[in-house]
Amino acid sequence: MLKLGFLIIVRDLRLSMRHGSSTTMVVSFFIIVVTMFPFAVGPEQEILRKISLGVIWVAALLSSMLSLDSMFQSDYEDGSLDQFVLSPAPLELVVLAKFIAHWLSSSLPLILVAPLLGILMNLPERGYVPLIVTMVLGTPALSFIGGIGASLTVTLRRGGVLLSLLILPLYIPVLIFAVLAANAVIDGDPVMDHVLLLSGFTLFSAAIAPWAAAAAIRAGLE
Amino acid sequence: MSDILRGYDLACIRGEKPVFSNLEFELPPGQALILSGTNGSGKSSLLKIIAGLLPAQRGRISFFDENILGDQDWISHNICYLAHKNSLKAEMTVAENLAFWAALDQYDGDIREKAVKVGIDHCLDLPVCYLSSGQARRAALARVLCHPGEFWLLDEPTVGLDSKGVRLLADLMADHLDKGGRILAATHIELGLDPAKTTTLNMLDYTFSAHEAFHELFQEPWEEDFQC
């Protein structure tokens, strides 16, 4: 059963590599959005230092959303989604594999370039490790929750905007606890509560998302 | 106990529109059931209902005394469904596509041999986006051959095929029937299958035209008490 999940992950990663545009687009968008802030708020180092974590996180949320609507869309359009429903692999496993592939293809690259943007935003030296750790802990939740949204809007032809309206509010807890945790490390405050809440939220979304998304797809195909 | 696949009293509604009702069919092993009827008469809907992709408004389908309607586990191991769309990824090569679906459907035979059978072995290493629509349809037929299921549900399998391809499809179907497989196909084209092994189901016999029948289907049990 795990082998089937692995197969689907490999297939989706291969597709996103061949397609090329999605990962590149997500990373470029991320870089461009963060780059705009020093232009907008001016080059005062103190201000940039203060907003750096928040800006990087918000930009990461927005960019990981860019590739969400393609998560099930192309499979729906070419009939592959029907075959997934009919295949012996449970649909819950299929969507879980697709969430993981989405994380690998659009959140992992963001985590890799985030330190570079930290330099740009004058992130304090002590902030780099917390930034990466919170991103590793928090971004899977973006793929899980976003995946629920993508499965709900898969049958709508132009569901992109609706999808953002649907799931951006649900991203807020991730944003709050990730930025709180990373800032606590920089300020030397106790950090464990925030980290636990962030991890808890990710685990919670991981637990419900496969079932919710599979149910949404079954209902959508009718 | 009976190894005949039987549909009883099936009814289907799409949106608000009733499509068919009181539909019955029988499908013994080694037989093909050809669904005929005009566009919109519910051929595709019937196939989707059997494949569990669409809920039936009423009725059941029995196999060995069990209702298999919506039984995902049974369906996934026994039914191979070829839709209008080919379910092939344009970015991947034919070989990659076939290997992926074969692995997912737990088929462990030789994929290349099946590709030779449908005549697309020379483009196995081409991405699907470079194939003509007929070639892509042949590749989709190769996927059907690489499925261990006994029941083939084919929705307009001849779309895009040239006359040679149609003959090839007929041969493949006859082959499958000889091996004891069963086929439900929605098609307008005379495939020239052995008449002894073929039954035709005319969907127009089950069209839901009668207005009263429509109400009967939607009627809730408690409404009966209030009728004059």
GROMACS .gro file of C-alpha atoms in nm:
model
  450
    1MET     CA    1   0.000   0.000   0.000
    2LEU     CA    2   0.284   0.236   0.088
    3LYS     CA    3   0.443   0.145  -0.242
    4LEU     CA    4   0.138   0.284  -0.424
    5GLY     CA    5   0.165   0.609  -0.232
    6PHE     CA    6   0.532   0.631  -0.318
    7LEU     CA    7   0.449   0.570  -0.685
    8ILE     CA    8   0.203   0.859  -0.688
    9ILE     CA    9   0.454   1.092  -0.519
   10VAL     CA   10   0.719   1.004  -0.777
   11ARG     CA   11   0.470   1.056  -1.060
   12ASP     CA   12   0.358   1.396  -0.932
   13LEU     CA   13   0.715   1.512  -0.876
   14ARG     CA   14   0.809   1.397  -1.223
   15LEU     CA   15   0.511   1.584  -1.367
   16SER     CA   16   0.599   1.904  -1.184
   17MET     CA   17   0.961   1.876  -1.304
   18ARG     CA   18   0.854   1.818  -1.664
   19HIS     CA   19   0.601   2.093  -1.640
   20GLY     CA   20   0.884   2.305  -1.508
   21SER     CA   21   0.690   2.621  -1.456
   22SER     CA   22   0.521   2.545  -1.125
   23THR     CA   23   0.822   2.518  -0.891
   24THR     CA   24   1.013   2.795  -1.065
   25MET     CA   25   0.706   3.016  -1.060
   26VAL     CA   26   0.644   2.959  -0.689
   27VAL     CA   27   1.004   3.033  -0.593
   28SER     CA   28   1.027   3.341  -0.815
   29PHE     CA   29   0.702   3.479  -0.676
   30PHE     CA   30   0.832   3.423  -0.324
   31ILE     CA   31   1.155   3.610  -0.398
   32ILE     CA   32   0.981   3.896  -0.576
   33VAL     CA   33   0.722   3.954  -0.304
   34VAL     CA   34   0.986   3.964  -0.030
   35THR     CA   35   1.211   4.187  -0.239
   36MET     CA   36   0.936   4.444  -0.269
   37PHE     CA   37   0.922   4.516   0.104
   38PRO     CA   38   1.258   4.694   0.136
   39PHE     CA   39   1.148   4.912  -0.156
   40ALA     CA   40   0.813   4.983   0.006
   41VAL     CA   41   0.913   5.049   0.368
   42GLY     CA   42   1.254   5.199   0.298
   43PRO     CA   43   1.600   5.074   0.385
   44GLU     CA   44   1.593   5.136   0.762
   45GLN     CA   45   1.761   4.828   0.902
   46GLU     CA   46   1.571   4.833   1.231
   47ILE     CA   47   1.229   4.826   1.063
   48LEU     CA   48   1.332   4.552   0.823
   49ARG     CA   49   1.471   4.346   1.108
   50LYS     CA   50   1.141   4.373   1.293
   51ILE     CA   51   0.918   4.273   1.004
   52SER     CA   52   1.154   4.022   0.840
   53LEU     CA   53   1.002   3.703   0.980
   54GLY     CA   54   0.647   3.812   0.921
   55VAL     CA   55   0.713   3.919   0.564
   56ILE     CA   56   0.894   3.600   0.475
   57TRP     CA   57   0.616   3.390   0.624
   58VAL     CA   58   0.334   3.579   0.455
   59ALA     CA   59   0.516   3.559   0.124
   60ALA     CA   60   0.564   3.186   0.177
   61LEU     CA   61   0.191   3.139   0.244
   62LEU     CA   62   0.095   3.326  -0.069
   63SER     CA   63   0.345   3.154  -0.293
   64SER     CA   64   0.268   2.802  -0.177
   65MET     CA   65  -0.093   2.879  -0.268
   66LEU     CA   66  -0.006   2.955  -0.629
   67SER     CA   67   0.043   2.591  -0.720
   68LEU     CA   68  -0.253   2.464  -0.517
   69ASP     CA   69  -0.524   2.480  -0.781
   70SER     CA   70  -0.322   2.259  -1.012
   71MET     CA   71  -0.302   1.988  -0.747
   72PHE     CA   72  -0.611   1.803  -0.871
   73GLN     CA   73  -0.711   2.016  -1.169
   74SER     CA   74  -0.508   1.849  -1.442
   75ASP     CA   75  -0.596   1.502  -1.312
   76TYR     CA   76  -0.961   1.601  -1.322
   77GLU     CA   77  -0.935   1.737  -1.675
   78ASP     CA   78  -0.766   1.436  -1.833
   79GLY     CA   79  -0.977   1.177  -1.649
   80SER     CA   80  -0.699   1.052  -1.423
   81LEU     CA   81  -0.900   1.143  -1.115
   82ASP     CA   82  -1.172   0.893  -1.216
   83GLN     CA   83  -0.907   0.625  -1.247
   84PHE     CA   84  -0.767   0.712  -0.904
   85VAL     CA   85  -1.115   0.670  -0.756
   86LEU     CA   86  -1.148   0.333  -0.932
   87SER     CA   87  -0.801   0.206  -0.846
   88PRO     CA   88  -0.739  -0.034  -0.557
   89ALA     CA   89  -0.540   0.238  -0.380
   90PRO     CA   90  -0.772   0.410  -0.131
   91LEU     CA   91  -0.851   0.765  -0.239
   92GLU     CA   92  -0.734   0.888   0.103
   93LEU     CA   93  -0.389   0.747   0.028
   94VAL     CA   94  -0.390   0.901  -0.319
   95VAL     CA   95  -0.466   1.250  -0.189
   96LEU     CA   96  -0.215   1.214   0.096
   97ALA     CA   97   0.052   1.124  -0.159
   98LYS     CA   98  -0.045   1.425  -0.368
   99PHE     CA   99  -0.022   1.653  -0.062
  100ILE     CA  100   0.327   1.524   0.011
  101ALA     CA  101   0.428   1.572  -0.352
  102HIS     CA  102   0.290   1.927  -0.339
  103TRP     CA  103   0.493   1.999  -0.027
  104LEU     CA  104   0.809   1.860  -0.185
  105SER     CA  105   0.763   2.052  -0.508
  106SER     CA  106   0.645   2.387  -0.377
  107SER     CA  107   0.723   2.429  -0.005
  108LEU     CA  108   1.064   2.262   0.020
  109PRO     CA  109   1.218   2.498  -0.240
  110LEU     CA  110   1.078   2.793  -0.042
  111ILE     CA  111   1.250   2.664   0.274
  112LEU     CA  112   1.576   2.638   0.081
  113VAL     CA  113   1.569   2.997  -0.047
  114ALA     CA  114   1.424   3.152   0.272
  115PRO     CA  115   1.768   3.209   0.436
  116LEU     CA  116   1.877   3.414   0.134
  117LEU     CA  117   1.575   3.634   0.174
  118GLY     CA  118   1.658   3.657   0.544
  119ILE     CA  119   1.982   3.835   0.446
  120LEU     CA  120   1.783   4.070   0.227
  121MET     CA  121   1.545   4.151   0.513
  122ASN     CA  122   1.822   4.199   0.770
  123LEU     CA  123   1.708   3.900   0.975
  124PRO     CA  124   1.917   3.879   1.296
  125GLU     CA  125   2.175   3.605   1.306
  126ARG     CA  126   1.985   3.414   1.571
  127GLY     CA  127   1.675   3.408   1.353
  128TYR     CA  128   1.790   3.179   1.071
  129VAL     CA  129   1.758   2.845   1.248
  130PRO     CA  130   1.415   2.930   1.396
  131LEU     CA  131   1.297   3.050   1.055
  132ILE     CA  132   1.391   2.721   0.891
  133VAL     CA  133   1.261   2.508   1.179
  134THR     CA  134   0.924   2.685   1.187
  135MET     CA  135   0.896   2.655   0.811
  136VAL     CA  136   0.969   2.283   0.824
  137LEU     CA  137   0.709   2.241   1.099
  138GLY     CA  138   0.447   2.474   0.955
  139THR     CA  139   0.450   2.446   0.576
  140PRO     CA  140   0.314   2.088   0.565
  141ALA     CA  141  -0.005   2.230   0.715
  142LEU     CA  142  -0.027   2.466   0.416
  143SER     CA  143  -0.026   2.173   0.176
  144PHE     CA  144  -0.278   1.976   0.383
  145ILE     CA  145  -0.528   2.258   0.436
  146GLY     CA  146  -0.471   2.391   0.087
  147GLY     CA  147  -0.533   2.042  -0.046
  148ILE     CA  148  -0.877   2.037   0.113
  149GLY     CA  149  -0.952   2.364  -0.063
  150ALA     CA  150  -0.816   2.234  -0.393
  151SER     CA  151  -1.032   1.922  -0.370
  152LEU     CA  152  -1.342   2.132  -0.300
  153THR     CA  153  -1.287   2.359  -0.598
  154VAL     CA  154  -1.160   2.097  -0.845
  155THR     CA  155  -1.481   2.082  -1.046
  156LEU     CA  156  -1.510   2.461  -1.074
  157ARG     CA  157  -1.353   2.595  -1.387
  158ARG     CA  158  -1.214   2.913  -1.238
  159GLY     CA  159  -1.184   2.814  -0.876
  160GLY     CA  160  -0.853   2.989  -0.813
  161VAL     CA  161  -0.981   3.301  -0.640
  162LEU     CA  162  -1.248   3.115  -0.446
  163LEU     CA  163  -0.977   2.877  -0.332
  164SER     CA  164  -0.770   3.163  -0.188
  165LEU     CA  165  -1.068   3.311  -0.009
  166LEU     CA  166  -1.153   2.970   0.130
  167ILE     CA  167  -0.820   2.871   0.272
  168LEU     CA  168  -0.622   3.187   0.351
  169PRO     CA  169  -0.815   3.242   0.676
  170LEU     CA  170  -0.733   2.887   0.774
  171TYR     CA  171  -0.364   2.957   0.728
  172ILE     CA  172  -0.372   3.225   1.002
  173PRO     CA  173  -0.296   2.991   1.297
  174VAL     CA  174   0.014   2.861   1.118
  175LEU     CA  175   0.127   3.217   1.055
  176ILE     CA  176   0.067   3.330   1.414
  177PHE     CA  177   0.244   3.047   1.588
  178ALA     CA  178   0.532   3.022   1.342
  179VAL     CA  179   0.617   3.391   1.368
  180LEU     CA  180   0.562   3.393   1.747
  181ALA     CA  181   0.795   3.096   1.789
  182ALA     CA  182   1.071   3.236   1.570
  183ASN     CA  183   1.049   3.582   1.732
  184ALA     CA  184   1.058   3.425   2.078
  185VAL     CA  185   1.391   3.264   1.993
  186ILE     CA  186   1.531   3.596   1.872
  187ASP     CA  187   1.412   3.779   2.185
  188GLY     CA  188   1.524   3.498   2.414
  189ASP     CA  189   1.172   3.425   2.539
  190PRO     CA  190   1.031   3.077   2.615
  191VAL     CA  191   0.949   2.914   2.283
  192MET     CA  192   0.818   2.565   2.348
  193ASP     CA  193   0.447   2.655   2.372
  194HIS     CA  194   0.445   2.813   2.029
  195VAL     CA  195   0.640   2.529   1.871
  196LEU     CA  196   0.406   2.270   2.021
  197LEU     CA  197   0.097   2.457   1.904
  198LEU     CA  198   0.242   2.493   1.556
  199SER     CA  199   0.332   2.124   1.537
  200GLY     CA  200  -0.004   2.032   1.683
  201PHE     CA  201  -0.182   2.231   1.416
  202THR     CA  202   0.021   2.063   1.143
  203LEU     CA  203  -0.050   1.717   1.282
  204PHE     CA  204  -0.419   1.798   1.319
  205SER     CA  205  -0.442   1.910   0.958
  206ALA     CA  206  -0.248   1.601   0.848
  207ALA     CA  207  -0.499   1.384   1.033
  208ILE     CA  208  -0.816   1.532   0.884
  209ALA     CA  209  -0.706   1.651   0.540
  210PRO     CA  210  -0.683   1.315   0.357
  211TRP     CA  211  -1.035   1.215   0.462
  212ALA     CA  212  -1.187   1.556   0.400
  213ALA     CA  213  -1.025   1.590   0.057
  214ALA     CA  214  -1.115   1.236  -0.050
  215ALA     CA  215  -1.477   1.293   0.050
  216ALA     CA  216  -1.483   1.625  -0.138
  217ILE     CA  217  -1.348   1.462  -0.453
  218ARG     CA  218  -1.599   1.176  -0.439
  219ALA     CA  219  -1.880   1.425  -0.399
  220GLY     CA  220  -1.742   1.648  -0.672
  221LEU     CA  221  -1.718   1.378  -0.936
  222GLU     CA  222  -2.087   1.294  -0.920
  223MET     CA  223  -2.559  -1.806  -0.652
  224SER     CA  224  -2.507  -1.687  -1.001
  225ASP     CA  225  -2.205  -1.564  -1.189
  226ILE     CA  226  -2.423  -1.340  -1.403
  227LEU     CA  227  -2.392  -0.968  -1.342
  228ARG     CA  228  -2.751  -0.845  -1.312
  229GLY     CA  229  -2.885  -0.495  -1.288
  230TYR     CA  230  -3.231  -0.451  -1.137
  231ASP     CA  231  -3.465  -0.158  -1.157
  232LEU     CA  232  -3.190   0.098  -1.208
  233ALA     CA  233  -3.282   0.464  -1.227
  234CYS     CA  234  -3.064   0.764  -1.282
  235ILE     CA  235  -3.120   1.137  -1.242
  236ARG     CA  236  -2.866   1.396  -1.354
  237GLY     CA  237  -2.926   1.735  -1.207
  238GLU     CA  238  -3.304   1.757  -1.208
  239LYS     CA  239  -3.340   1.563  -1.526
  240PRO     CA  240  -3.443   1.199  -1.510
  241VAL     CA  241  -3.232   0.998  -1.754
  242PHE     CA  242  -3.358   0.641  -1.734
  243SER     CA  243  -3.557   0.417  -1.505
  244ASN     CA  244  -3.658   0.054  -1.460
  245LEU     CA  245  -3.344  -0.043  -1.643
  246GLU     CA  246  -3.252  -0.410  -1.621
  247PHE     CA  247  -2.961  -0.597  -1.774
  248GLU     CA  248  -2.786  -0.931  -1.759
  249LEU     CA  249  -2.424  -1.001  -1.835
  250PRO     CA  250  -2.301  -1.362  -1.822
  251PRO     CA  251  -1.930  -1.441  -1.853
  252GLY     CA  252  -1.785  -1.420  -2.203
  253GLN     CA  253  -2.060  -1.187  -2.322
  254ALA     CA  254  -2.069  -0.830  -2.438
  255LEU     CA  255  -2.350  -0.585  -2.373
  256ILE     CA  256  -2.362  -0.304  -2.624
  257LEU     CA  257  -2.544   0.007  -2.505
  258SER     CA  258  -2.710   0.191  -2.787
  259GLY     CA  259  -2.926   0.500  -2.795
  260THR     CA  260  -2.916   0.863  -2.890
  261ASN     CA  261  -2.692   1.120  -2.727
  262GLY     CA  262  -2.811   1.194  -2.376
  263SER     CA  263  -2.996   0.866  -2.337
  264GLY     CA  264  -2.778   0.773  -2.041
  265LYS     CA  265  -2.518   0.534  -2.182
  266SER     CA  266  -2.229   0.707  -2.010
  267SER     CA  267  -2.432   0.753  -1.694
  268LEU     CA  268  -2.507   0.381  -1.677
  269LEU     CA  269  -2.138   0.297  -1.714
  270LYS     CA  270  -2.049   0.551  -1.446
  271ILE     CA  271  -2.312   0.408  -1.213
  272ILE     CA  272  -2.171   0.059  -1.256
  273ALA     CA  273  -1.820   0.194  -1.198
  274GLY     CA  274  -1.939   0.360  -0.877
  275LEU     CA  275  -1.858   0.710  -1.002
  276LEU     CA  276  -2.221   0.816  -0.998
  277PRO     CA  277  -2.487   0.717  -0.744
  278ALA     CA  278  -2.795   0.542  -0.879
  279GLN     CA  279  -3.125   0.694  -0.780
  280ARG     CA  280  -3.269   0.349  -0.734
  281GLY     CA  281  -3.196  -0.015  -0.804
  282ARG     CA  282  -2.915  -0.258  -0.750
  283ILE     CA  283  -2.659  -0.463  -0.937
  284SER     CA  284  -2.599  -0.813  -0.811
  285PHE     CA  285  -2.308  -1.047  -0.862
  286PHE     CA  286  -2.294  -1.377  -0.672
  287ASP     CA  287  -2.596  -1.261  -0.471
  288GLU     CA  288  -2.418  -0.951  -0.349
  289ASN     CA  289  -2.506  -0.597  -0.435
  290ILE     CA  290  -2.191  -0.454  -0.592
  291LEU     CA  291  -2.338  -0.111  -0.658
  292GLY     CA  292  -2.094   0.131  -0.499
  293ASP     CA  293  -1.882  -0.148  -0.349
  294GLN     CA  294  -1.551   0.027  -0.401
  295ASP     CA  295  -1.337  -0.270  -0.309
  296TRP     CA  296  -1.504  -0.509  -0.553
  297ILE     CA  297  -1.515  -0.247  -0.826
  298SER     CA  298  -1.147  -0.159  -0.795
  299HIS     CA  299  -1.039  -0.519  -0.849
  300ASN     CA  300  -1.285  -0.622  -1.118
  301ILE     CA  301  -1.379  -0.323  -1.328
  302CYS     CA  302  -1.168  -0.151  -1.587
  303TYR     CA  303  -1.326   0.174  -1.701
  304LEU     CA  304  -1.228   0.355  -2.019
  305ALA     CA  305  -1.389   0.697  -2.023
  306HIS     CA  306  -1.416   0.957  -2.300
  307LYS     CA  307  -1.092   1.098  -2.168
  308ASN     CA  308  -0.781   0.890  -2.196
  309SER     CA  309  -0.643   0.939  -1.843
  310LEU     CA  310  -0.294   0.982  -1.984
  311LYS     CA  311  -0.056   1.254  -1.872
  312ALA     CA  312   0.060   1.467  -2.165
  313GLU     CA  313   0.399   1.535  -2.004
  314MET     CA  314   0.486   1.168  -1.951
  315THR     CA  315   0.580   0.914  -2.215
  316VAL     CA  316   0.338   0.640  -2.315
  317ALA     CA  317   0.555   0.381  -2.139
  318GLU     CA  318   0.560   0.583  -1.816
  319ASN     CA  319   0.185   0.634  -1.827
  320LEU     CA  320   0.115   0.265  -1.885
  321ALA     CA  321   0.365   0.156  -1.620
  322PHE     CA  322   0.209   0.391  -1.365
  323TRP     CA  323  -0.149   0.272  -1.416
  324ALA     CA  324  -0.041  -0.092  -1.438
  325ALA     CA  325   0.138  -0.059  -1.103
  326LEU     CA  326  -0.158   0.118  -0.947
  327ASP     CA  327  -0.405  -0.141  -1.077
  328GLN     CA  328  -0.175  -0.420  -0.961
  329TYR     CA  329  -0.113  -0.569  -1.302
  330ASP     CA  330   0.215  -0.756  -1.332
  331GLY     CA  331   0.223  -0.866  -1.696
  332ASP     CA  332   0.433  -0.739  -1.982
  333ILE     CA  333   0.339  -0.385  -2.084
  334ARG     CA  334   0.543  -0.378  -2.404
  335GLU     CA  335   0.361  -0.685  -2.535
  336LYS     CA  336   0.027  -0.508  -2.484
  337ALA     CA  337   0.159  -0.199  -2.658
  338VAL     CA  338   0.252  -0.415  -2.956
  339LYS     CA  339  -0.102  -0.553  -2.956
  340VAL     CA  340  -0.257  -0.209  -2.997
  341GLY     CA  341   0.013  -0.099  -3.240
  342ILE     CA  342   0.174   0.184  -3.044
  343ASP     CA  343   0.500   0.013  -2.948
  344HIS     CA  344   0.693   0.249  -3.176
  345CYS     CA  345   0.586   0.552  -2.972
  346LEU     CA  346   0.632   0.408  -2.624
  347ASP     CA  347   0.908   0.659  -2.550
  348LEU     CA  348   0.721   0.962  -2.686
  349PRO     CA  349   0.544   1.202  -2.452
  350VAL     CA  350   0.168   1.167  -2.492
  351CYS     CA  351   0.135   1.531  -2.602
  352TYR     CA  352   0.306   1.441  -2.932
  353LEU     CA  353   0.055   1.165  -3.016
  354SER     CA  354  -0.237   1.210  -3.253
  355SER     CA  355  -0.580   1.160  -3.097
  356GLY     CA  356  -0.605   0.814  -3.253
  357GLN     CA  357  -0.268   0.713  -3.117
  358ALA     CA  358  -0.360   0.847  -2.774
  359ARG     CA  359  -0.680   0.643  -2.785
  360ARG     CA  360  -0.476   0.334  -2.871
  361ALA     CA  361  -0.251   0.407  -2.576
  362ALA     CA  362  -0.561   0.428  -2.359
  363LEU     CA  363  -0.669   0.089  -2.495
  364ALA     CA  364  -0.327  -0.046  -2.397
  365ARG     CA  365  -0.405   0.073  -2.045
  366VAL     CA  366  -0.726  -0.130  -2.056
  367LEU     CA  367  -0.527  -0.437  -2.161
  368CYS     CA  368  -0.289  -0.374  -1.869
  369HIS     CA  369  -0.573  -0.401  -1.619
  370PRO     CA  370  -0.639  -0.729  -1.441
  371GLY     CA  371  -1.016  -0.666  -1.420
  372GLU     CA  372  -1.261  -0.905  -1.582
  373PHE     CA  373  -1.522  -0.638  -1.661
  374TRP     CA  374  -1.445  -0.380  -1.925
  375LEU     CA  375  -1.662  -0.068  -1.927
  376LEU     CA  376  -1.587   0.113  -2.250
  377ASP     CA  377  -1.736   0.455  -2.314
  378GLU     CA  378  -1.718   0.537  -2.686
  379PRO     CA  379  -1.398   0.333  -2.728
  380THR     CA  380  -1.377   0.404  -3.101
  381VAL     CA  381  -1.349   0.783  -3.072
  382GLY     CA  382  -1.049   0.901  -3.274
  383LEU     CA  383  -0.962   0.556  -3.408
  384ASP     CA  384  -0.917   0.497  -3.781
  385SER     CA  385  -1.092   0.205  -3.952
  386LYS     CA  386  -0.792  -0.017  -3.884
  387GLY     CA  387  -0.803   0.085  -3.522
  388VAL     CA  388  -1.172   0.001  -3.500
  389ARG     CA  389  -1.104  -0.349  -3.639
  390LEU     CA  390  -0.819  -0.385  -3.391
  391LEU     CA  391  -1.050  -0.285  -3.108
  392ALA     CA  392  -1.307  -0.542  -3.222
  393ASP     CA  393  -1.037  -0.812  -3.223
  394LEU     CA  394  -0.921  -0.714  -2.876
  395MET     CA  395  -1.279  -0.725  -2.748
  396ALA     CA  396  -1.341  -1.065  -2.909
  397ASP     CA  397  -1.018  -1.187  -2.750
  398HIS     CA  398  -1.130  -1.067  -2.409
  399LEU     CA  399  -1.467  -1.239  -2.449
  400ASP     CA  400  -1.296  -1.565  -2.553
  401LYS     CA  401  -1.100  -1.555  -2.230
  402GLY     CA  402  -1.427  -1.534  -2.037
  403GLY     CA  403  -1.414  -1.160  -1.981
  404ARG     CA  404  -1.719  -0.936  -2.004
  405ILE     CA  405  -1.767  -0.607  -2.178
  406LEU     CA  406  -2.015  -0.324  -2.145
  407ALA     CA  407  -1.961  -0.082  -2.427
  408ALA     CA  408  -2.140   0.236  -2.527
  409THR     CA  409  -2.083   0.280  -2.896
  410HIS     CA  410  -2.254   0.385  -3.216
  411ILE     CA  411  -2.026   0.187  -3.445
  412GLU     CA  412  -2.100  -0.169  -3.551
  413LEU     CA  413  -1.798  -0.356  -3.421
  414GLY     CA  414  -1.875  -0.689  -3.587
  415LEU     CA  415  -1.858  -0.897  -3.270
  416ASP     CA  416  -1.989  -1.254  -3.268
  417PRO     CA  417  -2.372  -1.212  -3.250
  418ALA     CA  418  -2.396  -1.514  -3.021
  419LYS     CA  419  -2.186  -1.330  -2.765
  420THR     CA  420  -2.344  -0.990  -2.800
  421THR     CA  421  -2.660  -0.841  -2.658
  422THR     CA  422  -2.774  -0.493  -2.737
  423LEU     CA  423  -2.941  -0.281  -2.475
  424ASN     CA  424  -3.139   0.002  -2.625
  425MET     CA  425  -3.135   0.283  -2.373
  426LEU     CA  426  -3.438   0.444  -2.538
  427ASP     CA  427  -3.655   0.160  -2.400
  428TYR     CA  428  -3.592   0.294  -2.053
  429THR     CA  429  -3.617   0.665  -2.112
  430PHE     CA  430  -3.789   0.848  -1.836
  431SER     CA  431  -4.053   1.033  -2.030
  432ALA     CA  432  -4.372   0.968  -1.840
  433HIS     CA  433  -4.451   1.261  -1.614
  434GLU     CA  434  -4.621   1.050  -1.349
  435ALA     CA  435  -4.326   0.819  -1.327
  436PHE     CA  436  -4.108   1.117  -1.248
  437HIS     CA  437  -4.326   1.203  -0.953
  438GLU     CA  438  -4.340   0.846  -0.839
  439LEU     CA  439  -3.963   0.838  -0.819
  440PHE     CA  440  -3.937   1.154  -0.619
  441GLN     CA  441  -4.230   1.079  -0.396
  442GLU     CA  442  -4.143   1.049  -0.033
  443PRO     CA  443  -4.321   0.766   0.151
  444TRP     CA  444  -4.524   1.004   0.369
  445GLU     CA  445  -4.663   1.194   0.073
  446GLU     CA  446  -4.872   0.895  -0.028
  447ASP     CA  447  -5.101   0.939   0.270
  448PHE     CA  448  -5.200   1.287   0.166
  449GLN     CA  449  -5.304   1.208  -0.186
  450CYS     CA  450  -5.667   1.224  -0.294
   0.00000   0.00000   0.00000
